[in-house]
């Protein structure tokens, strides 16, 4: 792919605007391709994972969780933020167990998405999990969510009707659809092998 110098911006300076418990917001001063200067405000993010967990009966594991900025309960795939220095797979395994109680025998890395490219550098790794075994959830303090299951067809219908509007879950539904159709391949590994590789 070309280096695209006619599109790229050069970082000149960075100012920290907010460093909270979760959000870290900065303002960059940049030089535009035509030589003019501009500012870009955005959120720095440590990265996250999303898990598409497949049950033996063909259903997928989903969550219903209240999201304060939206003032609404959202249907989502299990997901969570990377801890400092945490590997992507370790985070996926931790989040799936903590939020749903499930552990998986096999894992496959599917891809990566950038959900909010205009105002955050967040990247979300997409993981598939199968061979699920249900145990006890370990929700964080102050975390409240319902674990639900749905067929891929139900999920597709919810995406179409607007019951699912969460960006990462919409992308996950696309991945799921193409994997189930055999159009997109996954490289499945057992938990021990996947942990060593991830």
Coordinates of N, CA, C and O in Angstrom, one line a residue:
X1 N 0.8 -1.2 0.0 CA 0.0 0.0 0.0 C 0.9 1.2 0.0 O 1.9 1.3 0.6
X2 N 0.5 2.3 -0.7 CA 1.3 3.5 -0.8 C 1.4 4.2 0.6 O 0.5 4.0 1.5
X3 N 2.4 5.0 0.7 CA 2.6 5.7 2.0 C 1.6 6.9 2.2 O 1.5 7.4 3.3
X4 N 1.0 7.3 1.1 CA -0.1 8.3 1.2 C 0.4 9.6 1.8 O -0.3 10.2 2.6
X5 N 1.6 10.2 1.3 CA 2.0 11.4 1.9 C 1.1 12.6 1.7 O 1.0 13.6 2.5
X6 N 0.2 12.5 0.7 CA -0.7 13.6 0.4 C -1.9 13.6 1.4 O -2.8 14.5 1.3
X7 N -2.0 12.5 2.2 CA -3.1 12.4 3.2 C -2.6 12.5 4.6 O -3.4 12.8 5.5
X8 N -1.3 12.2 4.9 CA -0.8 12.1 6.2 C -0.7 13.4 6.9 O -0.4 14.5 6.3
X9 N -0.8 13.4 8.3 CA -0.6 14.5 9.1 C 0.6 14.3 10.0 O 0.9 13.2 10.4
X10 N 1.4 15.4 10.3 CA 2.6 15.3 11.1 C 2.3 15.8 12.5 O 1.8 16.9 12.7
X11 N 2.6 15.0 13.5 CA 2.4 15.4 14.9 C 3.4 16.5 15.3 O 4.6 16.3 15.1
X12 N 3.0 17.6 15.8 CA 3.8 18.7 16.2 C 3.9 18.8 17.7 O 4.9 19.1 18.3
X13 N 2.8 18.6 18.4 CA 2.7 18.8 19.9 C 1.5 18.0 20.4 O 0.5 17.8 19.7
X14 N 1.6 17.7 21.7 CA 0.4 17.0 22.4 C 0.2 17.7 23.7 O 1.1 17.9 24.5
X15 N -1.1 17.9 24.0 CA -1.5 18.4 25.3 C -2.5 17.5 25.9 O -3.4 17.0 25.3
X16 N -2.3 17.2 27.2 CA -3.2 16.3 27.9 C -4.4 17.1 28.4 O -4.2 18.1 29.1
X17 N -5.6 16.7 28.0 CA -6.8 17.4 28.4 C -7.5 16.8 29.6 O -8.1 17.5 30.5
X18 N -7.5 15.5 29.7 CA -8.1 14.7 30.8 C -7.5 13.4 31.0 O -7.2 12.7 30.1
X19 N -7.2 13.1 32.3 CA -6.7 11.7 32.6 C -7.5 11.3 33.8 O -7.3 11.6 34.9
X20 N -8.6 10.6 33.5 CA -9.5 10.0 34.5 C -9.2 8.6 34.8 O -8.2 8.0 34.4
X21 N -10.1 8.0 35.5 CA -10.0 6.6 35.9 C -10.0 5.7 34.6 O -9.3 4.7 34.5
X22 N -10.9 6.1 33.7 CA -11.0 5.3 32.5 C -10.6 6.0 31.2 O -9.9 5.5 30.4
X23 N -10.9 7.3 31.1 CA -10.6 8.1 29.9 C -9.4 8.9 30.0 O -9.1 9.5 31.0
X24 N -8.6 8.9 28.8 CA -7.4 9.7 28.7 C -7.6 10.5 27.4 O -7.5 9.9 26.3
X25 N -7.8 11.8 27.5 CA -8.1 12.6 26.3 C -6.9 13.5 26.1 O -6.4 14.2 27.0
X26 N -6.5 13.6 24.8 CA -5.4 14.5 24.4 C -5.8 15.4 23.3 O -6.8 15.1 22.6
X27 N -5.1 16.5 23.1 CA -5.3 17.4 21.9 C -3.9 17.4 21.2 O -2.9 17.9 21.8
X28 N -3.8 16.9 20.0 CA -2.6 17.0 19.2 C -2.7 18.2 18.3 O -3.7 18.4 17.7
X29 N -1.6 18.9 18.1 CA -1.4 19.8 17.1 C -0.7 19.2 15.9 O 0.4 18.5 16.2
X30 N -1.2 19.3 14.7 CA -0.7 18.5 13.6 C -0.5 19.5 12.4 O -1.1 20.5 12.3
X31 N 0.5 19.1 11.6 CA 0.7 19.8 10.3 C 0.0 19.0 9.2 O 0.2 17.8 9.1
X32 N -0.9 19.7 8.5 CA -1.7 19.1 7.5 C -0.9 18.9 6.2 O 0.2 19.6 6.0
X33 N -1.3 18.1 5.3 CA -0.5 17.9 4.0 C -0.3 19.2 3.2 O 0.7 19.3 2.5
X34 N -1.1 20.2 3.4 CA -0.9 21.5 2.7 C -0.1 22.5 3.5 O 0.1 23.6 3.0
X35 N 0.5 22.0 4.6 CA 1.3 22.9 5.4 C 0.6 23.6 6.5 O 1.3 24.2 7.4
X36 N -0.7 23.7 6.5 CA -1.4 24.4 7.6 C -1.4 23.6 8.9 O -1.1 22.4 8.8
X37 N -1.7 24.2 10.0 CA -1.8 23.5 11.3 C -3.3 23.3 11.7 O -4.1 24.1 11.3
X38 N -3.5 22.2 12.4 CA -4.9 22.0 13.0 C -4.7 21.2 14.3 O -3.6 20.8 14.6
X39 N -5.8 21.1 15.0 CA -5.8 20.3 16.2 C -6.7 19.1 16.1 O -7.7 19.1 15.4
X40 N -6.4 18.0 16.8 CA -7.1 16.8 16.8 C -7.3 16.4 18.3 O -6.3 16.1 19.0
X41 N -8.5 16.3 18.8 CA -8.8 15.8 20.1 C -9.4 14.4 20.0 O -10.3 14.1 19.3
X42 N -8.8 13.5 20.9 CA -9.2 12.1 20.8 C -8.9 11.4 22.1 O -8.1 11.9 22.9
X43 N -9.4 10.2 22.2 CA -9.3 9.4 23.4 C -8.2 8.4 23.2 O -8.2 7.6 22.2
X44 N -7.2 8.3 24.1 CA -6.2 7.2 24.0 C -6.8 6.0 24.8 O -7.4 6.2 25.8
X45 N -6.7 4.8 24.2 CA -7.3 3.6 24.7 C -6.3 2.5 24.8 O -5.5 2.3 23.8
X46 N -6.3 1.7 25.8 CA -5.3 0.6 25.9 C -5.6 -0.6 25.0 O -4.8 -1.5 24.9
X47 N -6.8 -0.6 24.4 CA -7.2 -1.8 23.6 C -8.2 -2.7 24.3 O -8.3 -2.6 25.6
X48 N -8.9 -3.5 23.6 CA -9.9 -4.3 24.2 C -10.0 -5.6 23.4 O -9.4 -5.8 22.3
X49 N -10.9 -6.5 23.9 CA -11.2 -7.8 23.2 C -12.7 -8.0 23.1 O -13.4 -7.4 24.0
X50 N -13.2 -8.8 22.2 CA -14.6 -9.2 22.1 C -14.5 -10.7 21.9 O -13.7 -11.2 21.1
X51 N -15.5 -11.4 22.5 CA -15.5 -12.9 22.4 C -16.8 -13.3 21.8 O -17.9 -13.0 22.3
X52 N -16.7 -14.1 20.7 CA -17.9 -14.7 20.1 C -17.8 -16.2 20.5 O -17.1 -17.0 20.0
X53 N -18.6 -16.5 21.6 CA -18.5 -17.8 22.2 C -19.7 -18.6 21.7 O -20.9 -18.3 21.8
X54 N -19.3 -19.8 21.1 CA -20.2 -20.7 20.4 C -20.6 -21.9 21.4 O -19.7 -22.6 21.8
X55 N -21.8 -22.0 21.6 CA -22.3 -23.2 22.4 C -22.5 -24.4 21.5 O -22.6 -24.3 20.3
X56 N -22.4 -25.6 22.1 CA -22.5 -26.8 21.4 C -23.8 -26.9 20.6 O -23.9 -27.6 19.6
X57 N -24.9 -26.3 21.1 CA -26.2 -26.3 20.4 C -26.3 -25.3 19.3 O -27.4 -25.2 18.7
X58 N -25.2 -24.6 19.0 CA -25.3 -23.6 17.9 C -25.6 -22.2 18.3 O -25.5 -21.3 17.4
X59 N -26.0 -22.0 19.5 CA -26.3 -20.7 20.0 C -25.0 -19.9 20.3 O -23.9 -20.5 20.5
X60 N -25.1 -18.6 20.5 CA -24.0 -17.8 20.9 C -24.3 -17.1 22.2 O -25.5 -17.0 22.6
X61 N -23.3 -16.8 23.0 CA -23.4 -16.2 24.3 C -23.4 -14.7 24.1 O -22.5 -14.1 23.5
X62 N -24.4 -14.0 24.7 CA -24.5 -12.6 24.6 C -24.8 -12.0 26.0 O -25.0 -12.8 26.9
X63 N -24.7 -10.7 26.1 CA -25.0 -10.0 27.3 C -26.0 -8.9 27.1 O -26.0 -8.3 26.0
X64 N -26.7 -8.6 28.2 CA -27.6 -7.4 28.2 C -27.0 -6.5 29.3 O -27.0 -7.0 30.5
X65 N -26.6 -5.3 29.0 CA -25.9 -4.5 30.0 C -26.4 -3.0 29.8 O -26.4 -2.5 28.6
X66 N -26.6 -2.3 30.9 CA -27.0 -0.9 30.8 C -25.7 -0.1 30.5 O -24.7 -0.3 31.2
X67 N -25.8 0.7 29.5 CA -24.7 1.6 29.1 C -25.1 3.0 29.3 O -26.0 3.6 28.7
X68 N -24.5 3.7 30.3 CA -24.9 5.0 30.8 C -24.9 6.0 29.7 O -25.9 6.8 29.6
X69 N -23.9 6.1 28.9 CA -23.9 7.2 27.8 C -25.1 7.1 26.9 O -25.6 8.1 26.4
X70 N -25.6 5.8 26.7 CA -26.7 5.6 25.8 C -28.0 5.6 26.5 O -29.1 5.6 25.9
X71 N -28.0 5.6 27.9 CA -29.2 5.6 28.7 C -30.1 4.4 28.3 O -31.3 4.6 28.2
X72 N -29.5 3.3 28.0 CA -30.2 2.1 27.5 C -29.5 0.8 27.8 O -28.3 0.8 28.0
X73 N -30.3 -0.3 27.9 CA -29.7 -1.6 28.0 C -29.4 -2.1 26.6 O -30.2 -2.0 25.7
X74 N -28.1 -2.5 26.4 CA -27.6 -2.9 25.1 C -27.4 -4.5 25.1 O -27.0 -5.1 26.1
X75 N -27.6 -5.1 23.9 CA -27.2 -6.5 23.7 C -25.9 -6.5 23.0 O -25.6 -5.8 22.0
X76 N -24.9 -7.2 23.6 CA -23.5 -7.2 23.2 C -22.9 -8.6 23.3 O -23.3 -9.4 24.1
X77 N -21.9 -8.8 22.5 CA -21.0 -9.9 22.8 C -20.1 -9.6 24.0 O -19.8 -8.4 24.3
X78 N -19.7 -10.6 24.8 CA -18.8 -10.3 25.9 C -17.5 -9.6 25.4 O -17.0 -9.9 24.4
X79 N -17.1 -8.6 26.2 CA -15.9 -7.8 25.8 C -15.3 -7.1 27.0 O -16.0 -7.1 28.1
X80 N -14.1 -6.6 26.8 CA -13.5 -5.9 27.9 C -12.2 -5.3 27.6 O -11.6 -5.7 26.5
X81 N -11.7 -4.4 28.4 CA -10.5 -3.7 28.2 C -9.3 -4.4 28.6 O -9.3 -5.2 29.6
X82 N -8.2 -4.3 27.9 CA -6.9 -4.9 28.3 C -6.4 -4.2 29.5 O -6.3 -3.0 29.6
X83 N -5.9 -5.1 30.4 CA -5.1 -4.5 31.6 C -3.7 -4.2 31.1 O -3.3 -4.8 30.1
X84 N -3.0 -3.4 31.8 CA -1.6 -3.0 31.4 C -0.8 -4.3 31.3 O -0.6 -5.1 32.2
X85 N -0.2 -4.5 30.1 CA 0.7 -5.6 29.9 C 0.1 -6.9 29.6 O 0.7 -7.9 29.4
X86 N -1.3 -6.9 29.6 CA -2.0 -8.2 29.4 C -2.1 -8.6 27.9 O -2.3 -7.8 27.0
X87 N -1.9 -9.9 27.6 CA -2.0 -10.4 26.3 C -3.4 -10.4 25.9 O -4.3 -10.6 26.7
X88 N -3.7 -10.3 24.6 CA -5.0 -10.3 24.0 C -5.8 -11.5 24.4 O -7.0 -11.4 24.9
X89 N -5.3 -12.7 24.2 CA -6.0 -13.9 24.5 C -6.3 -14.0 26.0 O -7.4 -14.5 26.4
X90 N -5.3 -13.7 26.8 CA -5.5 -13.8 28.3 C -6.7 -12.9 28.7 O -7.5 -13.2 29.5
X91 N -6.8 -11.7 28.1 CA -7.9 -10.8 28.4 C -9.2 -11.4 27.9 O -10.2 -11.4 28.6
X92 N -9.2 -12.0 26.7 CA -10.4 -12.7 26.2 C -10.9 -13.8 27.2 O -12.1 -13.9 27.5
X93 N -10.0 -14.6 27.6 CA -10.3 -15.7 28.5 C -10.8 -15.2 29.9 O -11.8 -15.7 30.4
X94 N -10.1 -14.1 30.4 CA -10.5 -13.5 31.6 C -11.9 -12.9 31.5 O -12.8 -13.1 32.4
X95 N -12.2 -12.1 30.5 CA -13.4 -11.4 30.4 C -14.6 -12.4 30.2 O -15.7 -12.2 30.7
X96 N -14.4 -13.5 29.4 CA -15.4 -14.4 29.2 C -15.8 -15.1 30.5 O -17.0 -15.2 30.8
X97 N -14.8 -15.5 31.3 CA -15.1 -16.1 32.6 C -15.7 -15.2 33.5 O -16.7 -15.5 34.2
X98 N -15.2 -14.0 33.7 CA -15.7 -13.0 34.6 C -17.1 -12.6 34.4 O -18.0 -12.6 35.3
X99 N -17.4 -12.3 33.1 CA -18.7 -11.8 32.7 C -19.8 -12.9 32.5 O -21.0 -12.6 32.8
X100 N -19.4 -14.1 32.0 CA -20.4 -15.1 31.7 C -20.3 -16.4 32.5 O -21.2 -17.1 32.5
X101 N -19.1 -16.6 33.1 CA -18.9 -17.9 33.8 C -18.4 -19.0 32.9 O -18.1 -20.1 33.4
X102 N -18.3 -18.7 31.6 CA -17.8 -19.8 30.6 C -16.3 -19.8 30.5 O -15.7 -18.8 30.5
X103 N -15.8 -21.0 30.4 CA -14.4 -21.2 29.9 C -14.5 -22.1 28.7 O -15.4 -22.9 28.5
X104 N -13.5 -21.9 27.8 CA -13.5 -22.5 26.5 C -12.4 -23.5 26.3 O -11.3 -23.2 26.8
X105 N -12.6 -24.5 25.6 CA -11.6 -25.5 25.3 C -10.7 -25.1 24.1 O -9.5 -25.4 24.0
X106 N -11.3 -24.3 23.2 CA -10.6 -23.9 21.9 C -10.9 -22.4 21.7 O -11.9 -21.9 21.9
X107 N -9.8 -21.8 21.1 CA -9.9 -20.4 20.8 C -9.3 -20.1 19.4 O -8.5 -20.9 18.9
X108 N -9.9 -19.1 18.7 CA -9.4 -18.7 17.4 C -9.4 -17.2 17.3 O -10.5 -16.6 17.6
X109 N -8.3 -16.6 16.9 CA -8.3 -15.2 16.7 C -8.8 -14.9 15.3 O -8.4 -15.5 14.3
X110 N -9.8 -14.0 15.2 CA -10.4 -13.7 14.0 C -9.9 -12.5 13.3 O -9.7 -12.5 12.1
X111 N -9.8 -11.4 14.0 CA -9.4 -10.1 13.4 C -9.4 -9.0 14.4 O -9.5 -9.2 15.6
X112 N -9.4 -7.8 13.8 CA -9.3 -6.6 14.7 C -10.3 -5.5 14.1 O -10.4 -5.4 12.9
X113 N -10.8 -4.8 15.0 CA -11.7 -3.6 14.5 C -11.3 -2.4 15.3 O -10.9 -2.4 16.4
X114 N -11.5 -1.2 14.6 CA -11.3 0.1 15.2 C -12.7 0.8 15.2 O -13.2 1.3 14.2
X115 N -13.3 0.7 16.4 CA -14.8 1.1 16.4 C -15.0 2.6 16.3 O -16.1 3.0 15.9
X116 N -14.1 3.5 16.7 CA -14.4 4.9 16.7 C -13.2 5.7 16.2 O -12.5 6.4 16.9
X117 N -12.9 5.5 14.9 CA -11.6 6.1 14.3 C -11.6 7.6 14.3 O -10.5 8.1 14.2
X118 N -12.7 8.3 14.4 CA -12.6 9.7 14.4 C -12.2 10.3 15.7 O -11.7 11.5 15.7
X119 N -12.4 9.6 16.8 CA -12.1 10.2 18.1 C -11.5 9.3 19.2 O -11.4 9.6 20.3
X120 N -10.9 8.2 18.7 CA -10.2 7.3 19.6 C -9.3 6.4 18.9 O -9.6 6.0 17.7
X121 N -8.2 6.0 19.5 CA -7.3 5.0 18.9 C -7.6 3.6 19.3 O -6.7 2.7 19.1
X122 N -8.7 3.3 19.9 CA -9.1 2.0 20.4 C -9.1 1.0 19.3 O -9.6 1.2 18.2
X123 N -8.5 -0.2 19.6 CA -8.5 -1.4 18.7 C -9.1 -2.5 19.5 O -8.8 -2.7 20.7
X124 N -10.0 -3.3 18.9 CA -10.6 -4.4 19.6 C -10.3 -5.7 18.8 O -10.6 -5.8 17.6
X125 N -9.7 -6.7 19.5 CA -9.4 -8.0 18.9 C -10.6 -8.9 19.0 O -11.3 -8.9 20.1
X126 N -10.9 -9.5 17.9 CA -12.1 -10.4 17.9 C -11.6 -11.9 18.1 O -10.8 -12.4 17.3
X127 N -12.1 -12.5 19.1 CA -11.8 -13.9 19.4 C -13.1 -14.8 19.3 O -14.2 -14.3 19.7
X128 N -12.9 -16.0 18.7 CA -14.0 -17.0 18.8 C -13.6 -18.0 19.9 O -12.4 -18.3 20.0
X129 N -14.6 -18.6 20.5 CA -14.4 -19.6 21.6 C -15.4 -20.7 21.4 O -16.6 -20.4 21.1
X130 N -15.0 -21.9 21.6 CA -15.9 -23.1 21.6 C -15.5 -24.1 22.5 O -14.4 -24.0 23.1
X131 N -16.3 -25.2 22.7 CA -16.0 -26.2 23.7 C -16.2 -25.5 25.1 O -15.4 -25.6 26.0
X132 N -17.4 -24.9 25.3 CA -17.6 -24.1 26.5 C -18.1 -25.0 27.6 O -18.8 -25.9 27.5
X133 N -17.6 -24.6 28.8 CA -18.0 -25.2 30.1 C -18.4 -24.1 31.0 O -17.6 -23.1 31.2
X134 N -19.6 -24.2 31.6 CA -20.1 -23.1 32.4 C -19.7 -23.3 33.9 O -19.8 -24.4 34.4
X135 N -19.2 -22.2 34.4 CA -18.8 -22.2 35.9 C -19.5 -21.0 36.5 O -20.6 -20.6 36.1
X136 N -18.8 -20.4 37.4 CA -19.4 -19.3 38.2 C -18.8 -17.9 37.7 O -17.6 -17.8 37.4
X137 N -19.7 -17.0 37.5 CA -19.2 -15.6 37.0 C -18.4 -15.0 38.1 O -18.6 -15.2 39.3
X138 N -17.6 -14.0 37.7 CA -16.8 -13.2 38.7 C -16.9 -11.8 38.3 O -15.9 -11.1 37.9
X139 N -18.1 -11.2 38.3 CA -18.3 -9.8 37.9 C -17.5 -8.9 38.8 O -17.3 -9.1 40.0
X140 N -17.0 -7.8 38.1 CA -16.3 -6.7 38.8 C -17.3 -6.0 39.8 O -18.5 -6.0 39.5
X141 N -16.8 -5.4 40.8 CA -17.6 -4.6 41.7 C -18.3 -3.5 40.9 O -17.7 -2.8 40.1
X142 N -19.6 -3.4 41.0 CA -20.4 -2.4 40.3 C -20.8 -2.8 38.9 O -21.3 -1.9 38.1
X143 N -20.5 -4.0 38.5 CA -20.9 -4.5 37.2 C -22.1 -5.4 37.3 O -22.2 -6.3 38.1
X144 N -23.1 -5.0 36.5 CA -24.4 -5.7 36.5 C -24.8 -6.0 35.0 O -24.8 -5.1 34.2
X145 N -25.0 -7.3 34.7 CA -25.3 -7.7 33.4 C -26.0 -9.0 33.4 O -25.8 -9.9 34.3
X146 N -26.9 -9.3 32.4 CA -27.6 -10.5 32.2 C -26.9 -11.3 31.1 O -26.5 -10.7 30.0
X147 N -26.6 -12.6 31.3 CA -26.1 -13.4 30.2 C -27.3 -14.1 29.5 O -28.2 -14.7 30.1
X148 N -27.3 -14.0 28.2 CA -28.4 -14.6 27.4 C -27.7 -15.4 26.3 O -26.5 -15.2 26.0
X149 N -28.5 -16.2 25.6 CA -28.1 -16.9 24.4 C -29.1 -16.6 23.3 O -30.2 -16.3 23.5
X150 N -28.6 -16.8 22.1 CA -29.4 -16.6 20.9 C -28.8 -17.4 19.8 O -27.6 -17.7 19.7
X151 N -29.7 -17.8 18.8 CA -29.2 -18.4 17.6 C -28.6 -17.4 16.7 O -28.9 -16.2 16.8
X152 N -27.7 -17.7 15.8 CA -27.2 -16.8 14.9 C -28.3 -16.1 14.1 O -28.2 -14.9 13.8
X153 N -29.4 -16.8 13.8 CA -30.5 -16.2 13.1 C -31.2 -15.1 13.9 O -31.5 -14.0 13.4
X154 N -31.4 -15.4 15.2 CA -31.9 -14.3 16.1 C -31.1 -13.1 16.1 O -31.5 -12.0 16.1
X155 N -29.8 -13.3 16.3 CA -28.8 -12.2 16.3 C -28.9 -11.4 15.1 O -28.9 -10.2 15.1
X156 N -28.9 -12.1 13.9 CA -29.0 -11.3 12.7 C -30.3 -10.5 12.6 O -30.3 -9.4 12.1
X157 N -31.4 -11.1 13.1 CA -32.6 -10.3 13.1 C -32.6 -9.1 14.0 O -33.0 -8.0 13.6
X158 N -31.9 -9.3 15.1 CA -31.8 -8.1 16.1 C -30.9 -7.0 15.4 O -31.2 -5.8 15.7
X159 N -29.9 -7.4 14.7 CA -29.1 -6.4 14.0 C -29.9 -5.7 12.9 O -29.7 -4.5 12.8
X160 N -30.7 -6.4 12.2 CA -31.5 -5.8 11.2 C -32.6 -4.9 11.7 O -32.8 -3.8 11.1
X161 N -33.2 -5.2 12.8 CA -34.3 -4.4 13.4 C -33.8 -3.3 14.3 O -34.6 -2.5 14.7
X162 N -32.5 -3.3 14.6 CA -32.0 -2.2 15.5 C -32.0 -2.5 16.9 O -31.7 -1.7 17.8
X163 N -32.4 -3.8 17.3 CA -32.3 -4.1 18.7 C -30.8 -4.2 19.1 O -30.5 -4.0 20.3
X164 N -30.0 -4.6 18.2 CA -28.5 -4.5 18.4 C -28.0 -3.4 17.6 O -28.1 -3.4 16.3
X165 N -27.4 -2.4 18.3 CA -26.7 -1.3 17.6 C -25.3 -1.1 18.0 O -24.6 -0.2 17.5
X166 N -24.8 -1.9 18.9 CA -23.4 -1.8 19.4 C -22.5 -2.2 18.2 O -22.7 -3.2 17.6
X167 N -21.6 -1.3 18.0 CA -20.7 -1.4 16.8 C -19.9 -2.8 16.8 O -19.9 -3.5 15.8
X168 N -19.3 -3.1 17.9 CA -18.5 -4.3 17.9 C -19.3 -5.6 17.7 O -18.9 -6.5 17.1
X169 N -20.6 -5.5 18.3 CA -21.4 -6.7 18.1 C -21.9 -6.8 16.7 O -22.1 -7.9 16.2
X170 N -22.2 -5.7 16.0 CA -22.5 -5.7 14.6 C -21.4 -6.3 13.8 O -21.7 -7.2 12.9
X171 N -20.2 -5.9 14.1 CA -19.0 -6.5 13.4 C -18.9 -8.0 13.7 O -18.6 -8.8 12.8
X172 N -19.1 -8.3 15.0 CA -19.0 -9.7 15.4 C -20.1 -10.6 14.7 O -19.8 -11.7 14.3
X173 N -21.3 -10.0 14.5 CA -22.3 -10.8 13.8 C -21.9 -11.0 12.3 O -22.2 -12.1 11.7
X174 N -21.2 -10.0 11.7 CA -20.7 -10.2 10.3 C -19.7 -11.4 10.3 O -19.7 -12.2 9.4
X175 N -18.8 -11.3 11.3 CA -17.8 -12.4 11.3 C -18.4 -13.8 11.5 O -18.1 -14.7 10.8
X176 N -19.4 -13.8 12.5 CA -20.1 -15.1 12.7 C -20.8 -15.6 11.5 O -20.7 -16.8 11.2
X177 N -21.5 -14.7 10.8 CA -22.2 -15.1 9.6 C -21.3 -15.7 8.6 O -21.5 -16.8 8.0
X178 N -20.1 -15.1 8.3 CA -19.2 -15.6 7.3 C -18.5 -16.8 7.7 O -18.1 -17.7 6.9
X179 N -18.2 -17.0 9.0 CA -17.5 -18.2 9.5 C -18.5 -19.4 9.4 O -18.1 -20.5 8.9
X180 N -19.8 -19.2 9.8 CA -20.7 -20.3 9.7 C -21.0 -20.7 8.2 O -21.3 -21.8 8.0
X181 N -20.9 -19.7 7.3 CA -21.1 -20.0 5.9 C -19.9 -20.7 5.3 O -19.9 -21.1 4.1
X182 N -18.8 -20.8 6.0 CA -17.5 -21.3 5.5 C -16.8 -20.4 4.6 O -15.8 -20.8 3.9
X183 N -17.1 -19.1 4.6 CA -16.5 -18.1 3.7 C -15.2 -17.5 4.3 O -14.3 -17.1 3.6
X184 N -15.2 -17.5 5.7 CA -14.0 -17.0 6.4 C -13.5 -18.1 7.3 O -14.3 -18.6 8.1
X185 N -12.2 -18.4 7.2 CA -11.7 -19.5 8.0 C -11.1 -19.0 9.3 O -10.7 -17.9 9.4
X186 N -11.1 -19.9 10.3 CA -10.5 -19.7 11.6 C -9.5 -20.8 11.8 O -9.6 -21.9 11.4
X187 N -8.4 -20.4 12.6 CA -7.4 -21.4 13.0 C -7.6 -21.7 14.4 O -7.1 -21.0 15.3
X188 N -8.3 -22.7 14.7 CA -8.7 -23.1 16.1 C -7.5 -23.8 16.8 O -6.8 -24.6 16.2
X189 N -7.3 -23.4 18.0 CA -6.2 -24.0 18.9 C -6.8 -24.3 20.2 O -7.7 -23.6 20.7
X190 N -6.3 -25.4 20.8 CA -6.8 -25.7 22.2 C -6.2 -24.6 23.1 O -5.3 -23.9 22.8
X191 N -6.8 -24.6 24.3 CA -6.5 -23.5 25.2 C -5.0 -23.4 25.5 O -4.4 -22.3 25.5
X192 N -4.4 -24.5 25.8 CA -2.9 -24.5 26.1 C -2.1 -24.0 24.9 O -1.2 -23.1 25.1
X193 N -2.4 -24.4 23.7 CA -1.6 -24.0 22.5 C -1.9 -22.5 22.2 O -1.0 -21.8 21.9
X194 N -3.2 -22.1 22.3 CA -3.6 -20.8 22.1 C -2.9 -19.8 23.1 O -2.4 -18.7 22.7
X195 N -2.8 -20.2 24.3 CA -2.2 -19.4 25.4 C -0.7 -19.2 25.1 O -0.2 -18.1 25.2
X196 N -0.1 -20.2 24.6 CA 1.3 -20.2 24.3 C 1.6 -19.2 23.1 O 2.5 -18.5 23.0
X197 N 0.6 -19.3 22.1 CA 0.8 -18.5 20.9 C 0.4 -17.0 21.1 O 0.9 -16.1 20.5
X198 N -0.7 -16.8 22.0 CA -1.2 -15.5 22.2 C -0.6 -14.7 23.2 O -0.8 -13.5 23.4

